Short mmCIF file of C-alpha atoms (C1' of nucleotides) in Angstrom, two decimals:
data_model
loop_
_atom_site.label_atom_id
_atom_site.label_comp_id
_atom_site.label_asym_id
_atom_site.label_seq_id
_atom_site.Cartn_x
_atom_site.Cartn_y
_atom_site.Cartn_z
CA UNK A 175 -14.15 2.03 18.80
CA UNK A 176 -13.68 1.26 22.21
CA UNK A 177 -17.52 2.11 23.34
CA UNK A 178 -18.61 0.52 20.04
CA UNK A 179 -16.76 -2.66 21.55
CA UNK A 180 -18.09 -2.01 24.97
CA UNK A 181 -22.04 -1.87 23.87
CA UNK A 182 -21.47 -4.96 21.98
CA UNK A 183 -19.97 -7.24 25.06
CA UNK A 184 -23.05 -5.28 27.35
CA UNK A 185 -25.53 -7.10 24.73
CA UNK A 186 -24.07 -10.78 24.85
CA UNK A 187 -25.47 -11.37 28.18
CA UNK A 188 -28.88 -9.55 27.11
CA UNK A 189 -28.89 -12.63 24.19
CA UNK A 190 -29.15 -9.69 21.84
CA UNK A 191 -27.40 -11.38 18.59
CA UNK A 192 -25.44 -8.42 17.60
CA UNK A 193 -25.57 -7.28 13.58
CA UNK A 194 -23.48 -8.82 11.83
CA UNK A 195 -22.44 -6.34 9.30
CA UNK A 196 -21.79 -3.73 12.33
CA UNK A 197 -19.38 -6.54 14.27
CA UNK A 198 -17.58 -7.01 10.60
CA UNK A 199 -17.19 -3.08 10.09
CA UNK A 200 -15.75 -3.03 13.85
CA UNK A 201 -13.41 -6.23 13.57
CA UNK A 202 -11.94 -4.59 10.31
CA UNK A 203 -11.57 -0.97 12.09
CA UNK A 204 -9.72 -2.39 14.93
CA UNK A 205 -7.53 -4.28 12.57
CA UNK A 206 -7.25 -1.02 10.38
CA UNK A 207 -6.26 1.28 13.36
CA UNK A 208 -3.61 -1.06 14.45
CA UNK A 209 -5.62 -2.64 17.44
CA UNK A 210 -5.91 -6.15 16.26
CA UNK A 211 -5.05 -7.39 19.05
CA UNK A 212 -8.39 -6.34 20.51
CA UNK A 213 -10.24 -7.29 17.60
CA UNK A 214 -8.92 -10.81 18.31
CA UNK A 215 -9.87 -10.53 21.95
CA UNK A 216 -12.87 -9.07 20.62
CA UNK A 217 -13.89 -12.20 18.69
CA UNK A 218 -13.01 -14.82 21.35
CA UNK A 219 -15.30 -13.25 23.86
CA UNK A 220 -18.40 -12.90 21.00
CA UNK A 221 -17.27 -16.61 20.15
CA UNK A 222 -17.49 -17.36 24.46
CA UNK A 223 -20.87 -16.00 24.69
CA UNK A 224 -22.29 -18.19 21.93
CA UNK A 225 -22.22 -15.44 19.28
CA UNK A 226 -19.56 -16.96 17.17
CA UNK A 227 -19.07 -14.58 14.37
CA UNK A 228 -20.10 -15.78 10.93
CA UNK A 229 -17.34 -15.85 8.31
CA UNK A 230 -17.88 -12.80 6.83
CA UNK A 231 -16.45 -11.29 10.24
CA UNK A 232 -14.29 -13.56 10.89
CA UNK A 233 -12.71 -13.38 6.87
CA UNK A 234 -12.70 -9.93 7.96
CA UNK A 235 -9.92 -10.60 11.14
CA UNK A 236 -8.01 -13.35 9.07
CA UNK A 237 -7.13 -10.48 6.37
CA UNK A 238 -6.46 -8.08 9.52
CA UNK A 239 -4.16 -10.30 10.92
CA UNK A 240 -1.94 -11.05 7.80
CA UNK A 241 -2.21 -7.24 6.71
CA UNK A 242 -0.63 -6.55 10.29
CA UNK A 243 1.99 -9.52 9.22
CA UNK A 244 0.43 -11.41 12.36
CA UNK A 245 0.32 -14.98 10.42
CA UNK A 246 0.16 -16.89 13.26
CA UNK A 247 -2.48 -15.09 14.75
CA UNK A 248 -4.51 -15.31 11.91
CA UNK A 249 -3.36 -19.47 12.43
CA UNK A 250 -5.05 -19.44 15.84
CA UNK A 251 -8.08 -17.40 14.53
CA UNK A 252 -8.53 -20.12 11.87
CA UNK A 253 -8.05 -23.28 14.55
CA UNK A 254 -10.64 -21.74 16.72
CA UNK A 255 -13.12 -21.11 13.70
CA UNK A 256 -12.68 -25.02 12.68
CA UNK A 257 -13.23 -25.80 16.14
CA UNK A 258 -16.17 -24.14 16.13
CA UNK A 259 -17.53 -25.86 12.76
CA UNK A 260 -17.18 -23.28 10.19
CA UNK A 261 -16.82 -23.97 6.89
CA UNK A 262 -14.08 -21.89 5.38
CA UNK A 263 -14.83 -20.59 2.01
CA UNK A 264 -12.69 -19.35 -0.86
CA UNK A 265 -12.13 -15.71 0.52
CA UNK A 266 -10.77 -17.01 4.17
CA UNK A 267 -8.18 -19.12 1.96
CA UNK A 268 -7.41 -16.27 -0.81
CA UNK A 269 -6.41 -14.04 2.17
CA UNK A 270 -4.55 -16.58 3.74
CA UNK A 271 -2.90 -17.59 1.08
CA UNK A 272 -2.45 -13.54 0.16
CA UNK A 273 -0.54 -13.39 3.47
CA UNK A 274 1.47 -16.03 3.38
CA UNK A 275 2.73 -14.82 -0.41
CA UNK A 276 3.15 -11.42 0.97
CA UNK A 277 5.88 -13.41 3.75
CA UNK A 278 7.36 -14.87 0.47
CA UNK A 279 6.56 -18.33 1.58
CA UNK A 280 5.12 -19.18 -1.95
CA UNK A 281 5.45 -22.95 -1.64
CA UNK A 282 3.36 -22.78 1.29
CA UNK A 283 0.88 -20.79 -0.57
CA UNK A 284 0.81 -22.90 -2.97
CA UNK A 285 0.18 -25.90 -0.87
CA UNK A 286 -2.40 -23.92 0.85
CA UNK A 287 -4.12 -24.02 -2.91
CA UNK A 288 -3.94 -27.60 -2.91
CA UNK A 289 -5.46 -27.69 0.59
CA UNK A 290 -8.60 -25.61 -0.43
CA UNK A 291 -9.06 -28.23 -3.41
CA UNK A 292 -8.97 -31.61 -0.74
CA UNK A 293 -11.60 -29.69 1.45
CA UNK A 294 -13.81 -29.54 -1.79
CA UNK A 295 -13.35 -25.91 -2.95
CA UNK A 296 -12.88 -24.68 -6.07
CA UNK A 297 -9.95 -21.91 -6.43
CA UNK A 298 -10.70 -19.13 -8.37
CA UNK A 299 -9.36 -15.82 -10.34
CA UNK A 300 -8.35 -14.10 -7.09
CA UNK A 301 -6.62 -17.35 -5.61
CA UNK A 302 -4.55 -17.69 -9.00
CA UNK A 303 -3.78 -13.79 -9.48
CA UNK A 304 -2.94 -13.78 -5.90
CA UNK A 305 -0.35 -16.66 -6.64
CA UNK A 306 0.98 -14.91 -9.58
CA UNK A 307 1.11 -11.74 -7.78
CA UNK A 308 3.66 -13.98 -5.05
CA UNK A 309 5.39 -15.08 -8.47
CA UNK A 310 5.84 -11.57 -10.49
CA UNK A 311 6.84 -10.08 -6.28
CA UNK A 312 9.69 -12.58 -7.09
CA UNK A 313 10.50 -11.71 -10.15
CA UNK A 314 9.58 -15.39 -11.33
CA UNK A 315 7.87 -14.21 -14.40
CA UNK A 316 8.07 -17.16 -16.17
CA UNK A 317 6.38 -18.95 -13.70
CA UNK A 318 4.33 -16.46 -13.35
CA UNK A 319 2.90 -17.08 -17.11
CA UNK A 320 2.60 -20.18 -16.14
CA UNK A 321 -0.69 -20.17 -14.33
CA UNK A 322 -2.11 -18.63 -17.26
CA UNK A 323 -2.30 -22.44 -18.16
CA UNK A 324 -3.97 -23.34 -15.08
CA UNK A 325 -6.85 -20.48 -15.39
CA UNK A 326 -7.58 -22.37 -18.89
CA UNK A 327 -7.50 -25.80 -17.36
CA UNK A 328 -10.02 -24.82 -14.75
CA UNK A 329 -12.18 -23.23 -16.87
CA UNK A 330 -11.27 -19.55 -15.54
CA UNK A 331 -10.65 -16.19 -17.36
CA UNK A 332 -8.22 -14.17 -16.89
CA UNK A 333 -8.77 -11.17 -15.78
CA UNK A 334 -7.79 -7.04 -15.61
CA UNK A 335 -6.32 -8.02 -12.27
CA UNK A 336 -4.41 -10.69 -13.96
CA UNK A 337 -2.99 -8.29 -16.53
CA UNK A 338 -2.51 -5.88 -14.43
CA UNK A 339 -0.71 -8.01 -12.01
CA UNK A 340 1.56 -9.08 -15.36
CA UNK A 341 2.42 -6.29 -16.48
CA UNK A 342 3.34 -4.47 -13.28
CA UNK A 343 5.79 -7.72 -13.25
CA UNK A 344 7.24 -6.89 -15.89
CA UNK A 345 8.03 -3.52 -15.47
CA UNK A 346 9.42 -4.38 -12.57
CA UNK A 347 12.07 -6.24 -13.90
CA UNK A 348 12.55 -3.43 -16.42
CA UNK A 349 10.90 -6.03 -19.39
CA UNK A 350 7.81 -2.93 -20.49
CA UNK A 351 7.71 -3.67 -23.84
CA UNK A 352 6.60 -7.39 -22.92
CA UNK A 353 3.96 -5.67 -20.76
CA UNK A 354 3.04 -4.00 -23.13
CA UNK A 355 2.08 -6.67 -26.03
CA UNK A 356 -0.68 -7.60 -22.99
CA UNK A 357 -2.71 -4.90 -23.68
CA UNK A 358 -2.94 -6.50 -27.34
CA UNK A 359 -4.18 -10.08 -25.85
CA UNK A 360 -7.28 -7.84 -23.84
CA UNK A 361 -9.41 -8.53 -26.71
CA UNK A 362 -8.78 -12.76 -26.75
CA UNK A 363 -9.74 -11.98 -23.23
CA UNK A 364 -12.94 -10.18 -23.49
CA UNK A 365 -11.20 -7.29 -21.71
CA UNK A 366 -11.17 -3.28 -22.24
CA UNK A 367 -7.88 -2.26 -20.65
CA UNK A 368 -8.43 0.20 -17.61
CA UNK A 369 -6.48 2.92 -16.18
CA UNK A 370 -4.54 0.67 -13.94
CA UNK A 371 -2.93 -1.11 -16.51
CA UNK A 372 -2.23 1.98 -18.32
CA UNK A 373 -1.00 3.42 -14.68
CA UNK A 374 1.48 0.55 -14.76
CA UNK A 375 2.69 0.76 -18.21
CA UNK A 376 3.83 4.68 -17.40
CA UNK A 377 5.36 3.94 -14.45
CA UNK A 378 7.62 0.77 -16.29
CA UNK A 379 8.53 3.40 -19.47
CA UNK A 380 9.11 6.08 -16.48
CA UNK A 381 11.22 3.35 -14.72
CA UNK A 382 13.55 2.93 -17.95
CA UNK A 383 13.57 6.87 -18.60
CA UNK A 384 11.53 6.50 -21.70
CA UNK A 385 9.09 9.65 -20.69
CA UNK A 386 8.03 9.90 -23.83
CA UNK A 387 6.97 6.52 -24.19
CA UNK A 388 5.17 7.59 -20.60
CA UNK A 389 3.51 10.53 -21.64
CA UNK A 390 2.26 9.00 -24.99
CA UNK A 391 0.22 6.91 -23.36
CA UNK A 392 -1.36 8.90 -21.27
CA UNK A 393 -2.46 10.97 -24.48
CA UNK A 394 -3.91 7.48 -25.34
CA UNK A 395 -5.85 7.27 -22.69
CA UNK A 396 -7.56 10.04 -23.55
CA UNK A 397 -7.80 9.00 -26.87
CA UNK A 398 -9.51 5.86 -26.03
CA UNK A 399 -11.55 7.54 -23.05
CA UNK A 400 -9.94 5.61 -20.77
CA UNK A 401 -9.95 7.57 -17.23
CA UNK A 402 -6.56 9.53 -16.03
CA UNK A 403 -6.61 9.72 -12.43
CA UNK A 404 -4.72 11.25 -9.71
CA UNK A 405 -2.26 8.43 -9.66
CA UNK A 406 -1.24 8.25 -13.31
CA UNK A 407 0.08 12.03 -12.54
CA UNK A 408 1.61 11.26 -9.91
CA UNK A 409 3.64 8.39 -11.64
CA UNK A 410 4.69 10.76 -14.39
CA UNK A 411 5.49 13.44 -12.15
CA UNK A 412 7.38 10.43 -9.92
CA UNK A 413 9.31 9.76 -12.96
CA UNK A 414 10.63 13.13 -13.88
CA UNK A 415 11.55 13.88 -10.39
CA UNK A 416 13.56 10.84 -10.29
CA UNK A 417 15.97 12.65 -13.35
CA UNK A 418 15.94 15.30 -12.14
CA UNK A 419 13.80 17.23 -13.71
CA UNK A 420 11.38 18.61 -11.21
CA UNK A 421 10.36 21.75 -13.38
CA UNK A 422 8.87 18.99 -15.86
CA UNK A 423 7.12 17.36 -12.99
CA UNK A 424 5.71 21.37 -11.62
CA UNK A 425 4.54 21.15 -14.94
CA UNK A 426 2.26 18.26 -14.97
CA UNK A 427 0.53 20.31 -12.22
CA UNK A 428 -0.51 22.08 -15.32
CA UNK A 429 -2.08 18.69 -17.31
CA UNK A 430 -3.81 18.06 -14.27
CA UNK A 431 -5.95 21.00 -13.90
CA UNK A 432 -6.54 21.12 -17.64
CA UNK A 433 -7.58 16.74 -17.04
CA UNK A 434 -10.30 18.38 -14.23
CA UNK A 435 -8.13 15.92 -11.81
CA UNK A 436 -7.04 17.66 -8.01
CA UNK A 437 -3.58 17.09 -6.66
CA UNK A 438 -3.14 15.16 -3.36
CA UNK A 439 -0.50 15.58 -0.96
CA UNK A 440 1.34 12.39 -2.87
CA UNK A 441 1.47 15.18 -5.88
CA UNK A 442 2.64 17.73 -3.57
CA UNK A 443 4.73 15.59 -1.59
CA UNK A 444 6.71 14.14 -4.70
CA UNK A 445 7.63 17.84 -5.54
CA UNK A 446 9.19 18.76 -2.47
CA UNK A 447 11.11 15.91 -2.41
CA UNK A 448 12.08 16.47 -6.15
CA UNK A 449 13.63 19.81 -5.33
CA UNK A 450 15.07 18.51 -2.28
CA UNK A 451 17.07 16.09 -4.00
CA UNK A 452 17.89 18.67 -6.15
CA UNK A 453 19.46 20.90 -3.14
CA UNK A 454 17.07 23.87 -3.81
CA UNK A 455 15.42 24.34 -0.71
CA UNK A 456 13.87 27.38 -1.63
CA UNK A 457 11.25 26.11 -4.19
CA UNK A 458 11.00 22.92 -1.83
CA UNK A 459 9.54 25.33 1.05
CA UNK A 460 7.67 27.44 -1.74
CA UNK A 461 5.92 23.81 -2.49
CA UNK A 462 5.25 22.91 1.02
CA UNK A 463 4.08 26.59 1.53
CA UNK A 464 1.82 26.15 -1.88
CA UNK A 465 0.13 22.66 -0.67
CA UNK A 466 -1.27 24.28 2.93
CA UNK A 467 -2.99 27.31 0.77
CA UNK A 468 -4.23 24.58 -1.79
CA UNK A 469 -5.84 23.26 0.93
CA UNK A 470 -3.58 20.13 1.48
CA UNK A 471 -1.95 19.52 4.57
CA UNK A 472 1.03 17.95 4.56
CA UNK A 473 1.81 14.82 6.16
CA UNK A 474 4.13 12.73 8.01
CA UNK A 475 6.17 11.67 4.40
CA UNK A 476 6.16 15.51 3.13
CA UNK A 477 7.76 16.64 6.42
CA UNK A 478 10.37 13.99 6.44
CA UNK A 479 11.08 14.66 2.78
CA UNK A 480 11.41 18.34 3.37
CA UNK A 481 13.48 17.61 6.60
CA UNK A 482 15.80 15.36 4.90
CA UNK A 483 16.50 17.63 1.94
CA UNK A 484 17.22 20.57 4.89
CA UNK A 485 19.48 18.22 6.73
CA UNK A 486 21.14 17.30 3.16
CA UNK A 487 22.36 21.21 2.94
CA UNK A 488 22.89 21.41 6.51
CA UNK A 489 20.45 23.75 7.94
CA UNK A 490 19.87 21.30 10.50
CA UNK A 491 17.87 24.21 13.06
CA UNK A 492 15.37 24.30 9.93
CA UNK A 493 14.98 20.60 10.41
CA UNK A 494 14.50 20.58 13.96
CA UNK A 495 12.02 23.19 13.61
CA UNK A 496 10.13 20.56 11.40
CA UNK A 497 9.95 18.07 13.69
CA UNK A 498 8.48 20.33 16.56
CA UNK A 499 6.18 22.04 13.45
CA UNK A 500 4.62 18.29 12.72
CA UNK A 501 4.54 17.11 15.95
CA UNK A 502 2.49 20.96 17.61
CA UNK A 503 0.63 19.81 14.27
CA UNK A 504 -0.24 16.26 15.67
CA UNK A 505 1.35 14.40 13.22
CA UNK A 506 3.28 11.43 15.05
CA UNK A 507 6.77 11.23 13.47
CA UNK A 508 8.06 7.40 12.88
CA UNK A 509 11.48 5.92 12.64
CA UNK A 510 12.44 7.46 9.14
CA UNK A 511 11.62 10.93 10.43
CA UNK A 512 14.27 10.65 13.39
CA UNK A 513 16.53 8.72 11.27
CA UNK A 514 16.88 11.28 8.69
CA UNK A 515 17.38 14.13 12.05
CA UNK A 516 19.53 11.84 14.07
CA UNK A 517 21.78 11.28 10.89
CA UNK A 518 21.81 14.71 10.44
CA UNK A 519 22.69 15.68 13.75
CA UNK A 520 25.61 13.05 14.03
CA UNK A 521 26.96 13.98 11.09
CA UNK A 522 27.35 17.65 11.60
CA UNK A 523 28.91 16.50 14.93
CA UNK A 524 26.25 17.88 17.07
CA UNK A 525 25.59 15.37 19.77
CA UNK A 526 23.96 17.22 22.49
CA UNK A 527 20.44 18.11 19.69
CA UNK A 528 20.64 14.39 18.65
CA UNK A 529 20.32 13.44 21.96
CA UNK A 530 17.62 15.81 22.75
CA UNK A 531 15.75 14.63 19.62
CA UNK A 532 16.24 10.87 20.41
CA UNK A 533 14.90 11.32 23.85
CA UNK A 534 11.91 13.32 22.23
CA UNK A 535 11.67 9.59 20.29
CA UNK A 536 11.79 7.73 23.05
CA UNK A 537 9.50 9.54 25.05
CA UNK A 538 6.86 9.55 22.10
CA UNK A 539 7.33 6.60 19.86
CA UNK A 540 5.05 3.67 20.54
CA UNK A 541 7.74 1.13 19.75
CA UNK A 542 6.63 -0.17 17.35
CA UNK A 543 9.09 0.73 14.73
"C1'" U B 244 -21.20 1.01 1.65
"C1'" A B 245 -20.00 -6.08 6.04
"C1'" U B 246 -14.76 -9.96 4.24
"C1'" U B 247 -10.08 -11.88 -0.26
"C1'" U B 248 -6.15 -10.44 -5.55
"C1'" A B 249 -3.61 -5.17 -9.44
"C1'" C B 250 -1.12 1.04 -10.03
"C1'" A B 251 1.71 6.64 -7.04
"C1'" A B 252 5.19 9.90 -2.33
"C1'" G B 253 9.85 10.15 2.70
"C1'" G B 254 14.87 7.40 5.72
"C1'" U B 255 17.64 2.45 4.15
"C1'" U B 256 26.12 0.19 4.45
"C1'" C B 257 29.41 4.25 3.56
"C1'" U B 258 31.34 8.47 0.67
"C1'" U B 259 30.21 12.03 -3.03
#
RNA sequence: UAUUUACAAGGUUCUU
């Protein structure tokens, strides 16, 4: 990315406008790989030159900014692109007003919707789902059902993000069976429910420990053709884990190869942890074992799960063996990996390997956690 | 295949 960023700044004084879908893919990478700083350097010097980036790119850095949590960045960003006479559009203020929900500053985002209405434009689906989204992350549902009023008074539909964004709300607060009754108001809406909404709907009946319920539906799907994927396995198998019953969840390995559908290292990951929490380390390291000759390679989430259920019982050598395992394997360990080692190291009284681990943090983290 | 909204995995006060 860095050349890629170089080339570009060696064209500006060659008056070579440079593409704009390229400088949009490369804003959005930066942002992606955690550089956003230099995306937003990146942007002021295109801006300098006289190649202000249109507001597809610069849409692009706004949601880079408040993915990062860098809302007042993004607040600069947006000065600078006023200054510069661009006309915001509906996606620069659904992102911001994405970002600011995601803070849980809803009344702002809210006043942000009112702001995009005095400048003349018009909000739409996403800008309402995204404010119901803020809502149901609060647990306001009734609120929340409430701008199901304001799609009709603007003349908007509702949509399968808008149901799916209700009924994940709904489970959340443990309410399924209301979540449910939405997949019975599709049809007012002109909708065919997708897997998504039936992904939710598992996860809330998993949530309450109605499996049944859960696996019902995914017989359903199939039933009504509706598409199974990788994550509606994964929800199940999160669900029996999370009782305890981990041989249920092995199991599901089973529907999954008879659905044509490939576990990921989520799948794989979820079953070590299962049998972790359960204490038997054995089958945990058969799992991890099983994933690297499937193909999958575990990551940094698998190799803190399987750490944590080794410091859990003790063998605290077969942690630290872990950490040196995923780090010879160039996978950078973050602050829940050397939590789960330091706490197991302190707690077994063993000062003089916590310390050596914590310096091996201090020397490699990047301080940002 | 240029930008915005929905679904899955690890640590999380302590003890067990």
């Amino acid at each position: 990315l860095d050349s890629a960023i170089w080339l570009f700044l060696e064209m500006l004084p060659r008056k070579l406008r440079p593409n704009d879908h390229l400088l949009t893919v490369l804003v959005s990478g930066l942002c992606k790989s955690g550089s956003h700083h230099k995306a937003v350097d990146f942007w002021c010097k295109l801006s300098e030159n006289g190649f202000t980036p249109n507001i597809v790119t610069s849409n692009a850095l706004i949601h880079g900014l408040c993915r990062s949590g860098s809302l007042k960045i993004a607040a600069q960003v947006l000065k600078m692109m006023l200054e510069k006479g661009m006309e915001l559009d509906n996606i620069t203020y659904n992102t911001i007003i994405s970002g600011t929900c995601k803070e849980g500053r809803l009344d702002e985002a809210f006043k942000l919707k009112e702001s995009m209405v005095k400048r003349g434009l018009k909000p739409d689906n996403v800008t309402y789902n995204t404010l119901m989204q803020g809502l149901c992350d609060s647990g306001r549902m009734d609120e929340a059902m409430l701008i199901l009023n304001d799609f009709e008074k603007e003349c908007l539909s509702p949509d399968l993000f808008t149901c799916s964004i209700l009924i994940e709300g709904y489970c959340k607060i443990k309410e399924v069976d209301k979540g449910k009754l939405f997949l019975g108001k599709l049809n007012n809406w002109n909708l065919r429910p997708n897997h998504v909404l039936y992904n939710s709907l598992i996860g809330g009946f998993c949530k309450i420990g109605t499996i049944k319920e859960a696996s019902d539906l995914v017989k359903e799907m199939k039933i009504k053709g509706i598409a199974r994927t990788v994550v509606t396995y994964s929800i199940l198998m999160h669900g029996l884990c999370s009782i305890g019953c981990v041989e249920e969840a092995r199991d599901v390995l089973k529907m999954m190869r008879e659905d044509d559908i490939k576990p990921n290292v989520i799948c794989y990951t979820l079953l070590v942890d299962g049998y972790c929490k359960m204490g038997n380390m054995e089958e945990a390291r058969n799992m991890f074992d099983d994933m690297s000759s499937s193909g999958i390679d575990p990551n940094k989430l698998t190799y803190t799960a399987l750490m944590n259920g080794f410091c859990k019982v003790g063998k605290l050598k077969e942690a630290s063996n872990l950490l040196d395992e995923m780090i010879n394997g160039g996978i950078i360990p973050d602050a829940a990996t050397y939590r789960v080692l330091l706490l197991g190291f302190c707690k077994q009284g063993s000062m003089e390997e916590a310390y050596r681990i914590s310096q091996l943090m201090l020397k490699k983290c990047n301080f940002s956690d």
